[in-house]
CSV table of C-alpha atoms in Angstrom, one decimal:
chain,number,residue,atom,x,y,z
L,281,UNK,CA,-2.7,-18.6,21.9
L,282,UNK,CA,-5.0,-20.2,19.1
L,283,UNK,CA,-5.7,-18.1,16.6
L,284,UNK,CA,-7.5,-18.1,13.4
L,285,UNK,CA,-7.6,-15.6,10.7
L,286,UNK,CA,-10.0,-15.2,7.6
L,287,UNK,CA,-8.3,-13.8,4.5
L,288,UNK,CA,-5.1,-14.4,3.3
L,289,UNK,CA,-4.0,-11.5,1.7
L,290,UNK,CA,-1.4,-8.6,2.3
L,291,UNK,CA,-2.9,-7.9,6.0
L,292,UNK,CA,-4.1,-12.1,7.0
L,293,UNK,CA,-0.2,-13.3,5.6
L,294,UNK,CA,1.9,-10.7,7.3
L,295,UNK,CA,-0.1,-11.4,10.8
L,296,UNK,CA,-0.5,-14.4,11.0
L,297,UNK,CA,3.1,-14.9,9.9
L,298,UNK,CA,4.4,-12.8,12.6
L,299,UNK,CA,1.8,-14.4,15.3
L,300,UNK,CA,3.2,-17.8,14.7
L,301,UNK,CA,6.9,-16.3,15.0
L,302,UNK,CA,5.5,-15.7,18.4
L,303,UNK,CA,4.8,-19.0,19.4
L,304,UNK,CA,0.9,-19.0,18.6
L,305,UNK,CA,-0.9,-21.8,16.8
L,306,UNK,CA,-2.5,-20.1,13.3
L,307,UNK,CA,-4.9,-21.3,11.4
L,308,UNK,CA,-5.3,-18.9,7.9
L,309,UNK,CA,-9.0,-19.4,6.5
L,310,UNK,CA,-9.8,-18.5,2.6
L,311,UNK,CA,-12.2,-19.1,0.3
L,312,UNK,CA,-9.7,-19.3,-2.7
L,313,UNK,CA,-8.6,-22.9,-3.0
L,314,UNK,CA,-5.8,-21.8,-5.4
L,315,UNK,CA,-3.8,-19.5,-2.8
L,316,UNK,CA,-4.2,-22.3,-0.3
L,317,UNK,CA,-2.7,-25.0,-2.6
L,318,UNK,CA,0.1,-22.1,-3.4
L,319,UNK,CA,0.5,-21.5,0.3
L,320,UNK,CA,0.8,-25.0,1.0
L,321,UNK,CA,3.6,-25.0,-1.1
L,322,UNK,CA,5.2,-22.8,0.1
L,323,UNK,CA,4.5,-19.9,-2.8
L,324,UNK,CA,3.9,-16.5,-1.4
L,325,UNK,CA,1.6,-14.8,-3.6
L,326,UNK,CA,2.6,-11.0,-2.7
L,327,UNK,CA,6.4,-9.5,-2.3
L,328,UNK,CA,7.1,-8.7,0.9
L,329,UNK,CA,10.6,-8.8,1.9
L,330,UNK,CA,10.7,-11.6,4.7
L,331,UNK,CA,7.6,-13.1,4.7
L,332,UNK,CA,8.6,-16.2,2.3
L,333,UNK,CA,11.0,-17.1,5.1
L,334,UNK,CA,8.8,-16.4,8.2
L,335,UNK,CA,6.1,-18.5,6.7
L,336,UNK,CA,8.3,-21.6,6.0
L,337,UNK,CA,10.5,-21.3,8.9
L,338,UNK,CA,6.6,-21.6,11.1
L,339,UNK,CA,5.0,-23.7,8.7
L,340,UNK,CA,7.5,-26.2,9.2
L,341,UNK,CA,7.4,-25.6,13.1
L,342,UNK,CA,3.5,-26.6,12.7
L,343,UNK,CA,2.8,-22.5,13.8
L,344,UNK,CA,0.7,-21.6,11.2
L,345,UNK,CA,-1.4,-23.0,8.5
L,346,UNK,CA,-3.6,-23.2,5.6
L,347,UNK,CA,-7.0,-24.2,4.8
L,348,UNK,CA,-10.6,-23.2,3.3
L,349,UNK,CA,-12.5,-25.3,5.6
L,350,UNK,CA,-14.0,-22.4,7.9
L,351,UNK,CA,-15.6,-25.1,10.3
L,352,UNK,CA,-11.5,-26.3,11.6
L,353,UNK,CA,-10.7,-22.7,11.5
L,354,UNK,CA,-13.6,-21.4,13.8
L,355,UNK,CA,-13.4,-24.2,16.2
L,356,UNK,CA,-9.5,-23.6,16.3
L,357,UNK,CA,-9.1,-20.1,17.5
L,358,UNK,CA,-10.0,-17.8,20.4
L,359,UNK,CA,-9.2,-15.1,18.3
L,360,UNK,CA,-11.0,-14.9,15.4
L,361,UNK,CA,-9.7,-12.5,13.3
L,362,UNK,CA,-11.2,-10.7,10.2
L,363,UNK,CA,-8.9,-9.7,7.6
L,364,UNK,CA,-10.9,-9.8,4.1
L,365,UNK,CA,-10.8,-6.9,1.6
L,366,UNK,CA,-12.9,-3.8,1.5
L,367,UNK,CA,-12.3,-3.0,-2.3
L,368,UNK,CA,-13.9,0.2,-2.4
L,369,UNK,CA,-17.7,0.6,-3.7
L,370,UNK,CA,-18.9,2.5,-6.8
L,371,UNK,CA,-19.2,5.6,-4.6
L,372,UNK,CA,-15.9,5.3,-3.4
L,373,UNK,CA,-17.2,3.7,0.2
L,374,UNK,CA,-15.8,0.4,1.7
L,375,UNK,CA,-17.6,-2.2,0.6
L,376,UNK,CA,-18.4,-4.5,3.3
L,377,UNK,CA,-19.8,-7.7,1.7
L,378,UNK,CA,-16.6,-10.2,2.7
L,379,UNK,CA,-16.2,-8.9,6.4
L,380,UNK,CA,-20.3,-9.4,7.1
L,381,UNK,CA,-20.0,-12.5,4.9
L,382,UNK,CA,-16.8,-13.7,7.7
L,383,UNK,CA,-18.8,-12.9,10.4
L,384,UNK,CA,-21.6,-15.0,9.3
L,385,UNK,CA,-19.3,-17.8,8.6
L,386,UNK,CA,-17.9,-17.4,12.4
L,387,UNK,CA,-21.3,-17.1,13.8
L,388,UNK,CA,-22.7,-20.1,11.7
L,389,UNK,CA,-20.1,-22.4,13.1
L,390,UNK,CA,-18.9,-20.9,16.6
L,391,UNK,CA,-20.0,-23.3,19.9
L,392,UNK,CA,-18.2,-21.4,22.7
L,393,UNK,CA,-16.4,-18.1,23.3
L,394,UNK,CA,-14.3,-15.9,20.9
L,395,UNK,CA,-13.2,-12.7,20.7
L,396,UNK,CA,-13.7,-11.5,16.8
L,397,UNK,CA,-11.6,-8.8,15.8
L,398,UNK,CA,-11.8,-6.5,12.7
L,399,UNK,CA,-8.6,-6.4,11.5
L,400,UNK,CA,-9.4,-4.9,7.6
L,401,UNK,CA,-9.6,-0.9,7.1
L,402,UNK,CA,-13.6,-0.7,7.6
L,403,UNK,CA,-15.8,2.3,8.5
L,404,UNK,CA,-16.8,3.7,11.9
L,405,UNK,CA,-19.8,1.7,12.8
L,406,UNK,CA,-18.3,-1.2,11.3
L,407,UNK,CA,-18.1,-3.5,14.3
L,408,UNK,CA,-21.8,-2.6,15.3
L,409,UNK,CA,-22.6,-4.3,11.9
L,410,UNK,CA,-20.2,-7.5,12.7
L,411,UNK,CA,-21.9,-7.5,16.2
L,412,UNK,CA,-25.5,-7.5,14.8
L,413,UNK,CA,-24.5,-10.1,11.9
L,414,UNK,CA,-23.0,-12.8,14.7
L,415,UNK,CA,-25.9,-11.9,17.1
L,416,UNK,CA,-28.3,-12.3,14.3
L,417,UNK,CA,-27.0,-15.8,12.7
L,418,UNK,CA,-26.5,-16.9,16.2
L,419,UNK,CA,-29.8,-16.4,17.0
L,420,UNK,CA,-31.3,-18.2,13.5
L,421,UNK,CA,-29.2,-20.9,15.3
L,422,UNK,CA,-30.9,-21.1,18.2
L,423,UNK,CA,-27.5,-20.8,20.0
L,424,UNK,CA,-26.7,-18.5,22.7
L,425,UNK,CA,-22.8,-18.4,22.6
L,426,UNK,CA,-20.9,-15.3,23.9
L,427,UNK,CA,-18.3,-13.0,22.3
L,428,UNK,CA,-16.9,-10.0,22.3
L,429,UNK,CA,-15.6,-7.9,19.0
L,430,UNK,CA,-12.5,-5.8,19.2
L,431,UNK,CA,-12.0,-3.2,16.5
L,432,UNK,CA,-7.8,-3.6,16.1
L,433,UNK,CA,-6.5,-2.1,12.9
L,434,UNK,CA,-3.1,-2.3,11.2
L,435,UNK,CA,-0.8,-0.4,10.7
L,436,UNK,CA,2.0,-2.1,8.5
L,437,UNK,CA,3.9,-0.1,5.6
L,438,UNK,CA,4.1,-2.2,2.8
L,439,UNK,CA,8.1,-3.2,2.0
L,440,UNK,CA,8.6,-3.0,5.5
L,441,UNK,CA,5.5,-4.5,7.3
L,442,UNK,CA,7.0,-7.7,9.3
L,443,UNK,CA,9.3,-5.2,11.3
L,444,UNK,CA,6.5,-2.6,11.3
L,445,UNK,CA,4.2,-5.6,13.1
L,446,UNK,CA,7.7,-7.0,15.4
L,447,UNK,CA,8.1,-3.5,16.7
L,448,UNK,CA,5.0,-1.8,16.3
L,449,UNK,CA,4.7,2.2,17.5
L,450,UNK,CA,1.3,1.4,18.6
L,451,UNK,CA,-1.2,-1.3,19.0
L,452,UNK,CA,-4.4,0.6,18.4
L,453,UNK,CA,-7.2,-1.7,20.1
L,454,UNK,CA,-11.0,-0.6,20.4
L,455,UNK,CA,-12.9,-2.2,22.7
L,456,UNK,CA,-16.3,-2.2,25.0
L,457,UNK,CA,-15.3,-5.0,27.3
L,458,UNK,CA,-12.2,-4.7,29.9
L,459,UNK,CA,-12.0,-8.4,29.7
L,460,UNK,CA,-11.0,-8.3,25.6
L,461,UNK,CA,-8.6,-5.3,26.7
L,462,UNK,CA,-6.4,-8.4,29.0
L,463,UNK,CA,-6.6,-10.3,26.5
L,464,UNK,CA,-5.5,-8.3,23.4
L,465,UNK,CA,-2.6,-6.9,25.8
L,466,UNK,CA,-2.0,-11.2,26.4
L,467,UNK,CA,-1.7,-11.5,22.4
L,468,UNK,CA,0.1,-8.8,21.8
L,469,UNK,CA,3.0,-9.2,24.6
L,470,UNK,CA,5.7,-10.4,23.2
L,471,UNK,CA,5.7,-7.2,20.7
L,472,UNK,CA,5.5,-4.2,23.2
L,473,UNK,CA,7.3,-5.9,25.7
L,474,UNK,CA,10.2,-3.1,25.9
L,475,UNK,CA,7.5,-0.5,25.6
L,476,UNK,CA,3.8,-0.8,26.1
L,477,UNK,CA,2.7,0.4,22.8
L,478,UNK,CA,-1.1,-0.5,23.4
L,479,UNK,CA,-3.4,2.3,22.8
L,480,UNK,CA,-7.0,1.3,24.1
L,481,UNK,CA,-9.7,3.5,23.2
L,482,UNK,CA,-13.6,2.5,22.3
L,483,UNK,CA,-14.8,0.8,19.0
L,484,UNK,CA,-15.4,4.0,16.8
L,485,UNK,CA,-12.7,5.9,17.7
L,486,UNK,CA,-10.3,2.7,16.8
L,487,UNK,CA,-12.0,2.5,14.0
L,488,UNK,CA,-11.4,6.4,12.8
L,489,UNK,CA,-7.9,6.5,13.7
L,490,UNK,CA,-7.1,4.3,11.0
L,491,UNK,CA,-8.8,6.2,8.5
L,492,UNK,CA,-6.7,9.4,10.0
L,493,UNK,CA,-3.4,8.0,9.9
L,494,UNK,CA,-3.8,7.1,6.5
L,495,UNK,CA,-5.5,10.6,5.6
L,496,UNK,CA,-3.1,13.1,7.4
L,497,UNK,CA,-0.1,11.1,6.0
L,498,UNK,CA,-1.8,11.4,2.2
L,499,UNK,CA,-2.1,15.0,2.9
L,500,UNK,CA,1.2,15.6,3.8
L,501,UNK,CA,2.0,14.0,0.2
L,502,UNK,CA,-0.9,16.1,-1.6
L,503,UNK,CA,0.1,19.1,0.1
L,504,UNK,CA,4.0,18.5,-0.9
L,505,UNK,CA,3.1,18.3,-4.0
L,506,UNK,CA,1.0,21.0,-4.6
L,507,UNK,CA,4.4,22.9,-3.3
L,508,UNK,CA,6.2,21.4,-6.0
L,509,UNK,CA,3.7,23.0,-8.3
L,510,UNK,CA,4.1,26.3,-7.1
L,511,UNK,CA,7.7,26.0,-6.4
L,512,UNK,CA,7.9,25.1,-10.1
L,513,UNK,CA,6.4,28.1,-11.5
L,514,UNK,CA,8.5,30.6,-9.2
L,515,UNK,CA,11.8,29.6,-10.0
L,516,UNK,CA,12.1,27.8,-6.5
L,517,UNK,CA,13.5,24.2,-5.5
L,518,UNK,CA,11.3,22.3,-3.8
L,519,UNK,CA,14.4,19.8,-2.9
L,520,UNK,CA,15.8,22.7,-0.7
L,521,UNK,CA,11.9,23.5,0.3
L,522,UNK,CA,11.9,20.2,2.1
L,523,UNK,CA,14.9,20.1,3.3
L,524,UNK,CA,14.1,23.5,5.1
L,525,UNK,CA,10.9,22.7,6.4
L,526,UNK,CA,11.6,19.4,7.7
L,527,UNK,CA,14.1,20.1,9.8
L,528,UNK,CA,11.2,21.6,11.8
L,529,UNK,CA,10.7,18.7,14.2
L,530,UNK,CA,6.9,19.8,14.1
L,531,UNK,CA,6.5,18.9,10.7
L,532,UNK,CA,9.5,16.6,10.6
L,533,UNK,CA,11.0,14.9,7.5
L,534,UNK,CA,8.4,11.6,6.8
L,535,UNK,CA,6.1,12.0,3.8
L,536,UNK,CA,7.0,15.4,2.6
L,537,UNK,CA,9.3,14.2,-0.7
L,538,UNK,CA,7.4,15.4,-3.8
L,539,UNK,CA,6.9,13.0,-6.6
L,540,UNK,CA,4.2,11.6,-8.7
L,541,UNK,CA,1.5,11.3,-6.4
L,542,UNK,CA,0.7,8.4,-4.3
L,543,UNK,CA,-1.0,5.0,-4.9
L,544,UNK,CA,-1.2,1.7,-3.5
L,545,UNK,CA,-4.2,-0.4,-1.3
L,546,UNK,CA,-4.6,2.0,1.2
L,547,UNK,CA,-4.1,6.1,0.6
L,548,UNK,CA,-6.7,6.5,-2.5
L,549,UNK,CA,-9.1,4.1,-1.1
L,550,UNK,CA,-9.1,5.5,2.9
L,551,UNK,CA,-9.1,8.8,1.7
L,552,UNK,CA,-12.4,8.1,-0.4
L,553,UNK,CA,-13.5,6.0,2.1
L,554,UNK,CA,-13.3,8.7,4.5
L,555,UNK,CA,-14.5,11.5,2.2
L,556,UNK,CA,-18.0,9.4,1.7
L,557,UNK,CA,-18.5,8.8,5.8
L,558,UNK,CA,-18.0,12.8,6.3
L,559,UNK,CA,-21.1,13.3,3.4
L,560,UNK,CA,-22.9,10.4,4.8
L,561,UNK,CA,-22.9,12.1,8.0
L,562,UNK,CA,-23.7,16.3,6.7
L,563,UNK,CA,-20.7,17.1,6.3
L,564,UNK,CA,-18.3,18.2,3.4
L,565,UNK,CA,-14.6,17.0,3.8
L,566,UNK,CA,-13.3,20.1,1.7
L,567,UNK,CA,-9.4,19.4,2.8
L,568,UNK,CA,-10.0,15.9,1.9
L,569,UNK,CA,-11.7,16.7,-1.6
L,570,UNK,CA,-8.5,18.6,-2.4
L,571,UNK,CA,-5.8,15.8,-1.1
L,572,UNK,CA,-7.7,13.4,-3.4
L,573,UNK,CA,-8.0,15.9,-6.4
L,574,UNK,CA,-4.3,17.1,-6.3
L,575,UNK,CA,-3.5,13.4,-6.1
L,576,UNK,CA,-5.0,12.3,-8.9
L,577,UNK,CA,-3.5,16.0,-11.0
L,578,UNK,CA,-0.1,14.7,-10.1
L,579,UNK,CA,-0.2,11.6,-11.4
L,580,UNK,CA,-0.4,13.4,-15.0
L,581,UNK,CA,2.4,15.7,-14.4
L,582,UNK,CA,5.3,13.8,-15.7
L,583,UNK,CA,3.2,13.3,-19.4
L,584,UNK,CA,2.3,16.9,-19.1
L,585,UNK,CA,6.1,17.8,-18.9
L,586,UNK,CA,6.6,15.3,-22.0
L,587,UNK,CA,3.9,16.4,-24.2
L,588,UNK,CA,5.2,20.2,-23.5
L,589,UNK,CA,8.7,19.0,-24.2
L,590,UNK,CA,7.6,17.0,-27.9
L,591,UNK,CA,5.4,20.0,-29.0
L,592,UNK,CA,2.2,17.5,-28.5
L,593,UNK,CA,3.8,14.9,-30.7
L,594,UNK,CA,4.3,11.6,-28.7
L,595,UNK,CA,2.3,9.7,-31.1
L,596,UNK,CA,4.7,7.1,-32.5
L,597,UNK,CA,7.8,8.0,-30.3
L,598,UNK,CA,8.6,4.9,-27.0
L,599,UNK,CA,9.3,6.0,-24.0
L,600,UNK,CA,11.2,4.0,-20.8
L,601,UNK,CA,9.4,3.7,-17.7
L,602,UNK,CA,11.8,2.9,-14.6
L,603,UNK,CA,9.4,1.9,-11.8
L,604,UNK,CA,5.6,0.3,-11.6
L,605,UNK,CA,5.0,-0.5,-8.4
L,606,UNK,CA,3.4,2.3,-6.2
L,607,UNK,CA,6.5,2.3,-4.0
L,608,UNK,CA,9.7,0.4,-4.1
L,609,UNK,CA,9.8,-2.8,-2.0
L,610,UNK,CA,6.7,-4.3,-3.3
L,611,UNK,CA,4.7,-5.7,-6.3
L,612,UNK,CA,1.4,-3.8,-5.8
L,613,UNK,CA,0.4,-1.8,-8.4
L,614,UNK,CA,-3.2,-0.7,-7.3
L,615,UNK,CA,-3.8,3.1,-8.1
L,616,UNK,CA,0.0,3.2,-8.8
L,617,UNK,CA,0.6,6.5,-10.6
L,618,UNK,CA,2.8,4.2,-13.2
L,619,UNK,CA,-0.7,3.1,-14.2
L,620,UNK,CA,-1.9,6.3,-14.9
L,621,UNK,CA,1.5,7.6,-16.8
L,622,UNK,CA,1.6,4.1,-19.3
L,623,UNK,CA,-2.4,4.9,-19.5
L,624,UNK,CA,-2.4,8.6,-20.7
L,625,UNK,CA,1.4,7.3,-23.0
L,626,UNK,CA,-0.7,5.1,-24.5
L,627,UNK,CA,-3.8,7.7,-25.3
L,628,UNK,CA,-1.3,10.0,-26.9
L,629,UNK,CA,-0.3,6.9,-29.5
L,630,UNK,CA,3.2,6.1,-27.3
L,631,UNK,CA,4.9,2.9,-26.9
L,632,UNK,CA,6.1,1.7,-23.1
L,633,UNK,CA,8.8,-0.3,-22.5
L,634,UNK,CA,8.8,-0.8,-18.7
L,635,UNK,CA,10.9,-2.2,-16.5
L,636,UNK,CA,10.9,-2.8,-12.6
L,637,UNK,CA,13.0,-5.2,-9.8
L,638,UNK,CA,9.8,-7.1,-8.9
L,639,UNK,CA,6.4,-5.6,-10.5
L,640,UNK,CA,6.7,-7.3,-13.7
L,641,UNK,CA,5.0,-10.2,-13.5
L,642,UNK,CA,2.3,-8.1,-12.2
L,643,UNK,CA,2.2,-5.4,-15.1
L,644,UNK,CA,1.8,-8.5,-17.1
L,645,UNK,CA,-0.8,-9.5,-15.4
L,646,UNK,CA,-2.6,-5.7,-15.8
L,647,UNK,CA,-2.0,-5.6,-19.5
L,648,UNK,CA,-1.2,-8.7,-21.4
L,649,UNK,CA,0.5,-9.3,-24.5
L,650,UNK,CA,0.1,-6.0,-26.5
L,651,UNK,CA,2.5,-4.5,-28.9
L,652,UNK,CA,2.9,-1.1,-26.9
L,653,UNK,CA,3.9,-2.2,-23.9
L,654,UNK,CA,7.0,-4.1,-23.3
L,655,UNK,CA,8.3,-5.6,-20.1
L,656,UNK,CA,12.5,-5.7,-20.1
L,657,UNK,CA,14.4,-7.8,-18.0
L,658,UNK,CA,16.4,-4.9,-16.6
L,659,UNK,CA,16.7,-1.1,-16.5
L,660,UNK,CA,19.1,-0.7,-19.7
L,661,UNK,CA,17.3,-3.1,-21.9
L,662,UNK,CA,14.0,-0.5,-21.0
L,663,UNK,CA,16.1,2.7,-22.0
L,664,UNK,CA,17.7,1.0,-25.1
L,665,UNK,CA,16.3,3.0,-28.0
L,666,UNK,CA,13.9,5.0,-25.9
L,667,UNK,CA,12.9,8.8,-26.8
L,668,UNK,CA,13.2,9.8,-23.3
L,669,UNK,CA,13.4,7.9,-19.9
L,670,UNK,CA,10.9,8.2,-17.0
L,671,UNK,CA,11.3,7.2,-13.8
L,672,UNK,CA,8.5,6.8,-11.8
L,673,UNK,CA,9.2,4.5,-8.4
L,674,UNK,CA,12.5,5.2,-6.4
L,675,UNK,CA,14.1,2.0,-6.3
L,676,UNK,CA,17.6,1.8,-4.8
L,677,UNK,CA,19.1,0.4,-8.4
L,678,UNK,CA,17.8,3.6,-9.9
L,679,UNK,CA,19.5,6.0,-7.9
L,680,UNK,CA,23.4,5.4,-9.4
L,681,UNK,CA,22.7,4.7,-12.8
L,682,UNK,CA,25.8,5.0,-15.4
L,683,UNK,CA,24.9,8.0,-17.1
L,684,UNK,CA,27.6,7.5,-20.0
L,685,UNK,CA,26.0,4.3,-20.9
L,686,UNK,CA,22.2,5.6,-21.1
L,687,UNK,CA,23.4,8.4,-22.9
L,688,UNK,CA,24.7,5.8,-25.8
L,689,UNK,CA,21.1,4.3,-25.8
L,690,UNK,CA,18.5,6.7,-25.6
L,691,UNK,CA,17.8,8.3,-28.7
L,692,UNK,CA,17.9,11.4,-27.0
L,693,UNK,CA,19.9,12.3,-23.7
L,694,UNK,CA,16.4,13.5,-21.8
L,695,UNK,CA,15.1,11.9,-18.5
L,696,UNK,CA,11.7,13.0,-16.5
L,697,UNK,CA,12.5,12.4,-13.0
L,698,UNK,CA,9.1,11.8,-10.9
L,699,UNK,CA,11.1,11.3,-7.5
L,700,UNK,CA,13.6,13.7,-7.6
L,701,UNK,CA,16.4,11.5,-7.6
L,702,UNK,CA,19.4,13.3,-9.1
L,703,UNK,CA,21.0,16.0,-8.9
L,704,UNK,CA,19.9,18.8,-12.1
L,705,UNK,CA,23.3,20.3,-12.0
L,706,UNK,CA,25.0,16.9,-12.4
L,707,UNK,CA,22.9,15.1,-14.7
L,708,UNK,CA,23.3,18.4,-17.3
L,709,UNK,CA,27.6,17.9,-16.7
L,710,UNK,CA,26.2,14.0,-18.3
L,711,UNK,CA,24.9,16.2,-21.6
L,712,UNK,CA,21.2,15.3,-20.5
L,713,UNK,CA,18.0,17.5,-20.2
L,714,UNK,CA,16.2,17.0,-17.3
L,715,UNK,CA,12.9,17.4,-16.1
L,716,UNK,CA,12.5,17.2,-12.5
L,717,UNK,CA,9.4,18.0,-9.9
L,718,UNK,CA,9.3,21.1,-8.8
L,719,UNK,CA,13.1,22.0,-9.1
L,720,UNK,CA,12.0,25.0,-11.9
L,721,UNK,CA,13.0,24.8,-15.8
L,722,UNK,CA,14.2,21.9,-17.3
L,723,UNK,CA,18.4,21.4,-16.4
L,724,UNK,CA,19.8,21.2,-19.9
L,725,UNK,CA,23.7,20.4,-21.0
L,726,UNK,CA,26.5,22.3,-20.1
């Protein structure tokens, strides 16, 4: 299969990757010459673990590569894949500029059949937009060349989306046209070959279920969360909550750990993305209103629990943040509650010293050289002289630290957990006070 893909981001690198692992011929399109000549050379400019060595290992097989000239990339592929951002608009909609401005570019240079598929998170009525946009420039053309557009969204977990796109649990496709249906089922063959995991359904429908995955699964969080809250304030565990509701297979154990709220490319802006289609169409999303507003509550929690603890007074005092990506197993910080923790620190007159696996660079990237925030080059080096240590993203290396050790180096023995990840009873035997979500009072020394 020939296939060409515009936008080489997150979404564009890991498929077209995983296509060429395939056997197809992929041709990535983007308008950024700079990630080109990066990808050229072989530097991946997003952590993923794998994709480094699935692009090489096809690059150098001739499977896949790079380029900005739209022209080879349109007259290359049979697929014509649309994988651009939709950042999200003032008003918290998708904003759709890059995909209509990719289908324009497809339309302005196509001369014989494709089939163009949405692959970005877009809105219901998305691909009637993309199908007026290629009619449209086709016909300023004077050309009368036929396609078909297939609404096909992903559904990869960052940290873990190369085996997420090898074994998917569903190929969602969305099409009007049997004939796209045989040949989406041809692309994606040697993936659901042990199981036929393809889900065909019309445009819209493909087009909202990606907008409910990503919204039920957000809930589950919010609503966890808000659990923790309560749990808090009656003396409760939310630790043995969880465990006792999720061995109910209808609820089940996946996305019901309570922390610091989520974050990342996809949660904050589906779930507003979703909110403004429901009030675009009459209707108001009230359980969708709440999943976003207990969301953005829990991202404060942590600060809350500190400024309780230092009578208001965190002007002056550092504190160590373990974690700043949104999850572990990636560098993305977008909407990652360690954003809104060093943000509110740094309101209250706090210093940061930050350290995580693979983010740095990044946080570098977010705040420059300034004298309140300091990346380390490991966790220790973060904690060393620290008023208190937070820990905000559950990396593996945070979950055995040597408690004797940052006991020496804090200033004071006191950790805010944000993901729950020791146990109180153990961590007071260390001589530490601990602040935990949702596992009621503070675990103190003994």
């Amino acid at each position: 299969m020939r296939v060409t893909i515009f936008g080489s981001g997150y979404v564009g690198l890991v498929t077209g990757a995983c296509l060429a692992d395939a056997g197809n011929h992929v041709v990535c399109v983007d308008v950024d010459q700079g990630k080109i000549e990066r990808l050229k050379r072989g530097e991946i400019p997003i952590h993923e673990p794998g994709l480094d060595e699935l692009i090489k290992r096809n690059a150098e097989a001739g499977r896949i590569e790079f380029t900005t000239d739209a022209v080879k990339g349109v007259e290359h592929g049979l697929f014509q894949l649309i994988a651009v951002g939709t950042p999200p608009d003032e008003d918290g909609s998708a904003d759709l500029r890059y995909v209509l401005s990719a289908a324009r570019t497809i339309a302005t240079h196509m001369n014989r059949y494709a089939v163009v598929i949405t692959k970005s998170t877009v809105p219901v009525g998305t691909a009637d937009k993309v199908r007026a946009e290629l009619t449209k420039t086709l016909a300023g053309r004077g050309a009368n060349v036929e396609f078909d557009v297939v609404s096909n969204p992903e559904f990869l977990k960052e940290g873990a989306a190369i085996q997420d796109f090898m074994k998917p649990d569903r190929v969602v496709v969305g099409t009007d046209n049997p004939r796209t249906t045989e040949l989406m089922r041809a692309l994606y063959e040697p993936f659901i070959r042990n199981h036929d995991r393809l889900i065909v359904m019309d445009i819209r429908s493909s087009e909202l279920t990606k907008y409910a995955a990503n919204a039920m699964l957000a809930t589950k969080i919010s609503f966890m969360n808000e659990l923790s809250n309560i749990a808090e304030r009656l003396g409760a565990d939310i630790e043995k909550v969880r465990v006792g509701i999720g061995s109910d297979p209808r609820i089940g154990y996946s996305f019901i750990y309570p922390g610091t709220g989520y974050g990342g490319s996809c949660f904050p802006k589906d779930v507003q993305a979703l909110i403004r289609s429901a009030h675009e169409v009459g209707h108001t999303p009230g359980i969708l209103d709440a999943v976003e507003s207990v969301n953005n509550r829990q991202k404060q929690v942590l600060v809350h629990k500190m400024k309780r603890h230092f009578a208001d007074q965190l002007k002056g005092r550092t504190i160590a943040l373990w974690g700043l990506a949104f999850k572990p197993n990636t560098d993305d910080m977008r909407e990652a509650p360690a954003r809104a923790i060093i943000d509110l620190l740094h309101e209250a007159g706090a210093k940061v010293r930050a350290y995580d696996p693979v983010a740095g660079a990044e946080a570098r990237r977010i705040y420059g050289d300034r004298p309140d925030f300091v990346i380390t080059k490991n966790a220790y080096e973060a904690a060393d002289g620290a008023d208190a240590l937070c820990i905000v993203t559950e990396w593996q290396e945070f979950r055995s630290p040597d408690f004797d050790r940052l006991k020496q180096i804090l200033k004071s023995a006191l950790i805010f957990d944000g993901r729950n990840l020791y146990d109180p009873g153990m961590v007071g035997r260390f001589g530490f006070t601990y602040y935990a979500i949702g596992r009621g009072k503070a675990a103190t020394p003994n």
